[in-house]
Short mmCIF file of C-alpha atoms and ligand atoms in Angstrom, two decimals:
data_model
loop_
_atom_site.label_atom_id
_atom_site.label_comp_id
_atom_site.label_asym_id
_atom_site.label_seq_id
_atom_site.Cartn_x
_atom_site.Cartn_y
_atom_site.Cartn_z
CA UNK A 1 100.16 105.33 127.08
CA UNK A 2 97.36 102.94 126.29
CA UNK A 3 100.30 100.78 124.69
CA UNK A 4 102.40 100.53 127.91
CA UNK A 5 99.02 99.83 129.97
CA UNK A 6 98.46 97.08 127.26
CA UNK A 7 102.55 95.76 127.48
CA UNK A 8 102.27 95.23 131.11
CA UNK A 9 98.50 93.55 131.13
CA UNK A 10 99.78 91.70 128.45
CA UNK A 11 102.44 89.93 130.86
CA UNK A 12 100.06 88.03 132.26
CA UNK A 13 97.88 87.83 136.03
CA UNK A 14 95.99 90.96 137.66
CA UNK A 15 97.45 94.31 137.62
CA UNK A 16 96.59 97.08 140.05
CA UNK A 17 95.76 100.14 138.51
CA UNK A 18 97.74 101.86 141.46
CA UNK A 19 100.86 99.98 140.57
CA UNK A 20 100.39 100.65 136.48
CA UNK A 21 99.75 104.33 137.57
CA UNK A 22 102.85 104.62 139.21
CA UNK A 23 104.97 102.60 136.85
CA UNK A 24 103.94 104.80 133.97
CA UNK A 25 103.48 108.01 136.37
CA UNK A 26 99.39 108.92 135.66
CA UNK A 27 97.02 108.71 138.19
CA UNK A 28 94.61 105.61 138.72
CA UNK A 29 91.86 107.81 137.43
CA UNK A 30 94.02 108.49 134.67
CA UNK A 31 94.58 104.77 133.74
CA UNK A 32 90.81 103.79 134.34
CA UNK A 33 89.87 105.98 131.87
CA UNK A 34 92.43 104.45 129.35
CA UNK A 35 91.00 100.65 130.71
CA UNK A 36 87.73 102.20 129.52
CA UNK A 37 89.51 103.59 125.96
CA UNK A 38 90.89 99.92 125.50
CA UNK A 39 87.77 98.38 126.06
CA UNK A 40 85.55 100.23 123.78
CA UNK A 41 87.80 99.06 121.19
CA UNK A 42 87.12 95.46 122.23
CA UNK A 43 89.81 94.39 124.72
CA UNK A 44 88.00 92.59 127.24
CA UNK A 45 89.93 93.68 130.70
CA UNK A 46 88.05 92.17 134.07
CA UNK A 47 88.77 94.44 137.06
CA UNK A 48 88.28 93.01 140.69
CA UNK A 49 88.59 95.64 143.75
CA UNK A 50 91.13 93.31 145.30
CA UNK A 51 93.40 92.06 142.70
CA UNK A 52 92.58 94.88 139.74
CA UNK A 53 92.59 94.45 135.99
CA UNK A 54 92.95 91.17 134.25
CA UNK A 55 93.64 91.00 130.20
CA UNK A 56 91.10 88.28 129.18
CA UNK A 57 91.12 88.92 125.28
CA UNK A 58 92.10 91.06 122.73
CA UNK A 59 90.13 91.94 119.51
CA UNK A 60 91.28 90.93 116.18
CA UNK A 61 91.79 94.27 114.93
CA UNK A 62 95.26 95.72 113.12
CA UNK A 63 95.67 98.20 115.61
CA UNK A 64 99.07 99.08 115.94
CA UNK A 65 99.74 97.86 119.63
CA UNK A 66 98.47 94.57 118.41
CA UNK A 67 100.36 93.80 115.52
CA UNK A 68 103.44 95.63 116.87
CA UNK A 69 102.85 92.92 120.01
CA UNK A 70 105.48 90.25 119.98
CA UNK A 71 106.02 91.41 115.83
CA UNK A 72 109.83 90.88 116.20
CA UNK A 73 110.60 92.64 113.04
CA UNK A 74 113.69 95.10 112.86
CA UNK A 75 112.65 97.28 110.03
CA UNK A 76 109.02 96.40 108.46
CA UNK A 77 105.94 97.63 111.44
CA UNK A 78 108.66 99.32 113.42
CA UNK A 79 105.88 102.60 113.06
CA UNK A 80 102.54 101.37 112.53
CA UNK A 81 99.68 104.13 111.47
CA UNK A 82 96.22 102.85 111.73
CA UNK A 83 92.78 104.36 110.24
CA UNK A 84 89.54 102.83 111.12
CA UNK A 85 88.76 104.08 107.48
CA UNK A 86 90.54 105.98 104.85
CA UNK A 87 90.38 106.80 101.04
CA UNK A 88 93.49 104.57 100.11
CA UNK A 89 96.33 103.57 102.16
CA UNK A 90 98.80 104.20 99.52
CA UNK A 91 97.76 107.37 99.73
CA UNK A 92 98.32 108.04 103.34
CA UNK A 93 101.69 106.18 102.92
CA UNK A 94 102.50 108.43 99.69
CA UNK A 95 101.93 111.56 101.76
CA UNK A 96 103.81 110.07 104.54
CA UNK A 97 107.03 108.93 102.83
CA UNK A 98 107.19 112.40 101.06
CA UNK A 99 107.38 113.67 104.42
CA UNK A 100 110.10 111.20 105.48
CA UNK A 101 108.62 108.44 107.19
CA UNK A 102 110.98 105.89 108.34
CA UNK A 103 111.24 102.49 105.91
CA UNK A 104 109.19 100.07 107.21
CA UNK A 105 106.19 102.34 108.13
CA UNK A 106 103.17 100.52 107.80
CA UNK A 107 99.48 102.29 107.09
CA UNK A 108 97.09 99.76 107.77
CA UNK A 109 93.33 100.51 107.51
CA UNK A 110 89.80 98.57 108.52
CA UNK A 111 88.02 99.89 105.87
CA UNK A 112 88.98 101.66 102.40
CA UNK A 113 86.66 103.96 100.41
CA UNK A 114 88.46 104.48 97.84
CA UNK A 115 91.23 101.48 97.50
CA UNK A 116 92.83 101.08 94.39
CA UNK A 117 93.96 98.11 92.46
CA UNK A 118 96.66 97.82 89.19
CA UNK A 119 95.47 99.29 85.84
CA UNK A 120 93.55 101.58 87.73
CA UNK A 121 90.78 99.39 88.94
CA UNK A 122 89.07 100.07 92.62
CA UNK A 123 89.83 97.33 94.86
CA UNK A 124 86.31 96.56 97.05
CA UNK A 125 87.88 96.84 100.69
CA UNK A 126 85.15 96.09 102.89
CA UNK A 127 85.69 95.16 107.07
CA UNK A 128 87.25 91.59 107.51
CA UNK A 129 89.45 92.13 104.87
CA UNK A 130 93.37 93.26 105.68
CA UNK A 131 94.42 96.57 104.00
CA UNK A 132 97.94 97.89 104.58
CA UNK A 133 101.00 99.34 102.68
CA UNK A 134 104.80 99.45 103.61
CA UNK A 135 106.81 102.40 102.67
CA UNK A 136 110.55 100.81 101.43
CA UNK A 137 113.24 102.34 100.64
CA UNK A 138 115.61 99.91 99.40
CA UNK A 139 118.90 101.12 97.59
CA UNK A 140 118.12 99.81 94.15
CA UNK A 141 117.71 101.54 91.05
CA UNK A 142 114.39 102.26 89.57
CA UNK A 143 115.04 99.26 86.80
CA UNK A 144 114.80 96.80 89.70
CA UNK A 145 111.75 97.45 91.62
CA UNK A 146 109.85 94.88 89.61
CA UNK A 147 110.51 92.30 91.51
CA UNK A 148 109.76 93.65 95.03
CA UNK A 149 105.97 92.79 94.00
CA UNK A 150 106.75 89.65 92.97
CA UNK A 151 109.05 89.49 96.59
CA UNK A 152 106.03 90.08 98.35
CA UNK A 153 103.94 88.22 96.69
CA UNK A 154 106.02 84.85 98.02
CA UNK A 155 105.38 85.96 101.29
CA UNK A 156 102.12 86.56 101.33
CA UNK A 157 101.88 82.86 100.21
CA UNK A 158 104.13 82.00 102.57
CA UNK A 159 102.53 83.94 105.51
CA UNK A 160 98.99 81.67 104.42
CA UNK A 161 100.69 78.77 104.20
CA UNK A 162 102.11 78.75 107.56
CA UNK A 163 98.68 79.82 109.01
CA UNK A 164 95.86 77.60 107.49
CA UNK A 165 96.03 74.24 105.22
CA UNK A 166 95.71 76.42 102.30
CA UNK A 167 97.76 76.16 99.29
CA UNK A 168 98.16 79.46 97.80
CA UNK A 169 99.11 80.30 94.05
CA UNK A 170 100.57 82.74 92.54
CA UNK A 171 99.46 84.43 89.43
CA UNK A 172 102.14 87.11 87.73
CA UNK A 173 102.66 89.16 88.59
CA UNK A 174 101.88 89.16 92.24
CA UNK A 175 98.10 87.76 92.50
CA UNK A 176 96.94 85.92 95.36
CA UNK A 177 95.25 82.49 93.50
CA UNK A 178 93.20 80.04 96.62
CA UNK A 179 91.80 77.32 94.62
CA UNK A 180 91.77 79.18 91.59
CA UNK A 181 89.89 82.57 92.61
CA UNK A 182 91.54 85.76 93.23
CA UNK A 183 92.40 86.39 97.61
CA UNK A 184 94.47 89.36 97.49
CA UNK A 185 96.49 91.61 94.93
CA UNK A 186 99.57 93.75 95.34
CA UNK A 187 99.81 97.14 94.05
CA UNK A 188 103.65 98.62 94.59
CA UNK A 189 104.03 102.43 93.77
CA UNK A 190 106.71 104.53 93.75
CA UNK A 191 108.66 107.55 93.68
CA UNK A 192 112.19 107.88 91.69
CA UNK A 193 114.77 109.58 89.73
CA UNK A 194 116.64 108.08 86.56
CA UNK A 195 119.16 106.43 88.60
CA UNK A 196 117.55 106.15 92.00
CA UNK A 197 114.87 105.18 93.99
CA UNK A 198 113.28 107.48 96.86
CA UNK A 199 110.29 105.27 98.15
CA UNK A 200 108.26 102.79 96.94
CA UNK A 201 105.54 101.41 98.72
CA UNK A 202 104.01 97.79 99.19
CA UNK A 203 100.51 97.54 98.82
CA UNK A 204 98.64 94.65 100.21
CA UNK A 205 95.20 93.67 99.80
CA UNK A 206 93.99 90.66 101.68
CA UNK A 207 90.13 88.70 101.57
CA UNK A 208 90.71 86.83 104.96
CA UNK A 209 86.98 86.96 106.84
CA UNK A 210 85.57 88.87 103.93
CA UNK A 211 81.71 87.69 103.50
CA UNK A 212 80.86 86.49 100.74
CA UNK A 213 78.24 89.02 100.24
CA UNK A 214 80.28 91.57 100.57
CA UNK A 215 82.14 90.88 97.02
CA UNK A 216 80.83 93.51 94.24
CA UNK A 217 79.06 91.30 91.48
CA UNK A 218 81.38 91.76 88.93
CA UNK A 219 84.33 90.00 90.92
CA UNK A 220 82.06 87.30 93.08
CA UNK A 221 83.21 84.27 90.77
CA UNK A 222 86.48 85.17 90.25
CA UNK A 223 86.87 86.18 93.99
CA UNK A 224 87.40 84.59 97.16
CA UNK A 225 88.57 84.80 101.11
CA UNK A 226 90.70 83.40 102.98
CA UNK A 227 87.50 82.39 105.58
CA UNK A 228 85.75 80.66 103.13
CA UNK A 229 88.75 78.55 101.11
CA UNK A 230 89.69 77.40 104.92
CA UNK A 231 86.37 76.82 106.36
CA UNK A 232 87.61 79.04 109.54
CA UNK A 233 87.87 82.48 110.91
CA UNK A 234 92.05 83.25 110.10
CA UNK A 235 92.83 85.69 112.88
CA UNK A 236 94.13 89.05 110.90
CA UNK A 237 96.33 90.29 113.32
CA UNK A 238 98.74 86.63 113.55
CA UNK A 239 98.31 87.23 109.54
CA UNK A 240 99.71 90.20 109.29
CA UNK A 241 102.64 90.00 111.40
CA UNK A 242 103.43 86.92 109.71
CA UNK A 243 103.38 89.10 106.75
CA UNK A 244 105.90 91.49 108.43
CA UNK A 245 108.01 88.99 109.24
CA UNK A 246 108.42 86.99 105.90
CA UNK A 247 108.73 89.87 103.94
CA UNK A 248 111.66 91.17 105.60
CA UNK A 249 113.48 87.80 105.93
CA UNK A 250 112.71 87.50 102.11
CA UNK A 251 114.23 91.21 101.16
CA UNK A 252 117.61 90.67 103.36
CA UNK A 253 117.52 87.83 100.92
CA UNK A 254 117.29 90.22 98.30
CA UNK A 255 119.75 92.43 99.26
CA UNK A 256 121.96 89.80 99.91
CA UNK A 257 121.93 87.08 97.51
CA UNK A 258 120.12 89.50 94.86
CA UNK A 259 116.89 87.64 93.32
CA UNK A 260 118.09 84.63 91.84
CA UNK A 261 116.78 82.40 95.09
CA UNK A 262 113.60 84.55 95.11
CA UNK A 263 113.07 84.07 91.71
CA UNK A 264 113.21 80.15 92.06
CA UNK A 265 110.68 80.58 95.04
CA UNK A 266 108.23 82.52 93.06
CA UNK A 267 108.23 79.70 90.34
CA UNK A 268 107.14 76.88 92.79
CA UNK A 269 104.83 79.18 93.91
CA UNK A 270 103.72 80.02 90.46
CA UNK A 271 99.92 79.19 88.98
CA UNK A 272 101.35 80.71 85.78
CA UNK A 273 104.74 79.20 84.15
CA UNK A 274 103.59 76.01 82.33
CA UNK A 275 100.50 77.56 81.38
CA UNK A 276 98.89 78.98 78.34
CA UNK A 277 97.76 82.42 78.53
CA UNK A 278 96.01 85.17 76.86
CA UNK A 279 98.02 89.32 78.45
CA UNK A 280 96.71 92.15 77.77
CA UNK A 281 99.21 95.04 78.24
CA UNK A 282 97.99 98.33 77.35
CA UNK A 283 95.87 97.81 73.89
CA UNK A 284 97.73 94.78 73.04
CA UNK A 285 96.73 90.99 73.29
CA UNK A 286 99.64 88.35 73.07
CA UNK A 287 98.80 84.79 73.23
CA UNK A 288 101.47 82.29 74.60
CA UNK A 289 103.24 80.13 76.59
CA UNK A 290 104.43 81.20 80.03
CA UNK A 291 107.71 80.01 80.16
CA UNK A 292 109.81 81.52 82.71
CA UNK A 293 110.32 84.68 84.60
CA UNK A 294 113.51 86.37 84.26
CA UNK A 295 115.87 88.13 85.88
CA UNK A 296 113.97 91.33 86.28
CA UNK A 297 110.88 89.52 87.26
CA UNK A 298 109.48 89.66 84.01
CA UNK A 299 107.21 87.00 82.37
CA UNK A 300 108.55 85.11 79.45
CA UNK A 301 106.01 83.85 77.06
CA UNK A 302 106.66 82.11 74.01
CA UNK A 303 104.21 82.03 71.23
CA UNK A 304 102.90 80.40 68.70
CA UNK A 305 105.49 80.58 66.13
CA UNK A 306 108.04 79.86 68.56
CA UNK A 307 109.64 83.41 69.44
CA UNK A 308 109.44 85.10 72.51
CA UNK A 309 108.09 87.89 74.05
CA UNK A 310 109.08 89.64 77.79
CA UNK A 311 105.82 91.07 80.05
CA UNK A 312 107.13 93.54 82.04
CA UNK A 313 103.14 94.79 82.58
CA UNK A 314 99.59 93.39 81.86
CA UNK A 315 97.05 91.49 83.02
CA UNK A 316 96.95 87.45 82.62
CA UNK A 317 94.73 84.92 81.97
CA UNK A 318 94.75 81.62 82.15
CA UNK A 319 93.40 79.26 79.64
CA UNK A 320 92.47 76.73 81.59
CA UNK A 321 88.90 77.39 83.86
CA UNK A 322 90.74 75.28 86.89
CA UNK A 323 93.81 77.55 87.23
CA UNK A 324 92.28 81.07 87.70
C1 LIG B 1 95.58 94.50 92.34
O1 LIG B 1 95.20 92.50 92.66
O2 LIG B 1 94.94 95.18 91.84
C2 LIG B 1 96.07 94.91 93.84
C3 LIG B 1 95.01 95.42 94.97
C4 LIG B 1 95.89 96.21 96.24
C5 LIG B 1 94.73 96.52 96.86
C6 LIG B 1 95.87 97.54 98.07
S1 LIG B 1 94.20 97.23 99.45
C7 LIG B 1 96.04 98.44 100.40
C8 LIG B 1 96.62 98.96 99.21
N1 LIG B 1 95.84 100.19 99.72
C9 LIG B 1 95.09 100.52 98.02
O3 LIG B 1 94.45 101.63 97.78
N2 LIG B 1 95.44 99.50 97.17
C10 LIG B 1 95.78 98.36 98.27
#
């Protein structure tokens, strides 16, 4: 109901409670109740006795109505589930996926109390960031799924570059790096049978307008936010919408033309290829020159003895302070 009222108000100009009520089929009093709720949620709506209601501004919160307004995607974000606070959007998305939620469903939260990062780490999720999980049901084999978070990384980097002056880089497998510091990360989880993927959840966390003082002390020297790097507030809803649009069109390319064109794009955005890196993978530590990613998205290292190592999971440390 609120969505329909907002849709009408977004067309601009004043609209009377009576007209709104008639279009939607509810009473003026009910409209007034919804307007009050919208104001409470941060919408600035003027009302004048003769002219009716006027939408002056909308809040920059990742509310479903805001994300869906003007999104124009085919699949991603057709359903958006919002939580003001949740343990982890991954867990909500997983349970929705298990119950059969549509491909493209997005679960987004204002804050997470138990945000999860890769390799069992915590993901600090204070207010001001963007935290969301996307349900995908791609028709690919489980072994091909390593490519999906790399594709999501490209979408995030391109969306940031489109909306800001920043030049985001990708650290393998999919850290979003700005000015040598981590501004975002991607966690991919899936449910699969041996030869068939059931669902994949791509979880994206971005420090957007996150106040630097809210970073936990163990990451304050290596983390940044887009606002800190850009020097101004970044509209979160616009950014999230743009990520969804970019991701949808990159996934179309993936399904039509395979990973190769995206591999090239990823390498262009990478801060890892061409660098000497240390990779910690389980209990193993490997040092080598990052020379490529292969057609699966695995990182190819050339070690000092000339042999090559193929890495499919791990933490990469670039051995040059300036690159993160
Ligand atoms: C990483 O770099 O370690 C990945 C971080 C992924 C964080 C996001 S925030 C939205 C989604 N929900 C979570 O609990 N984690 C992911």
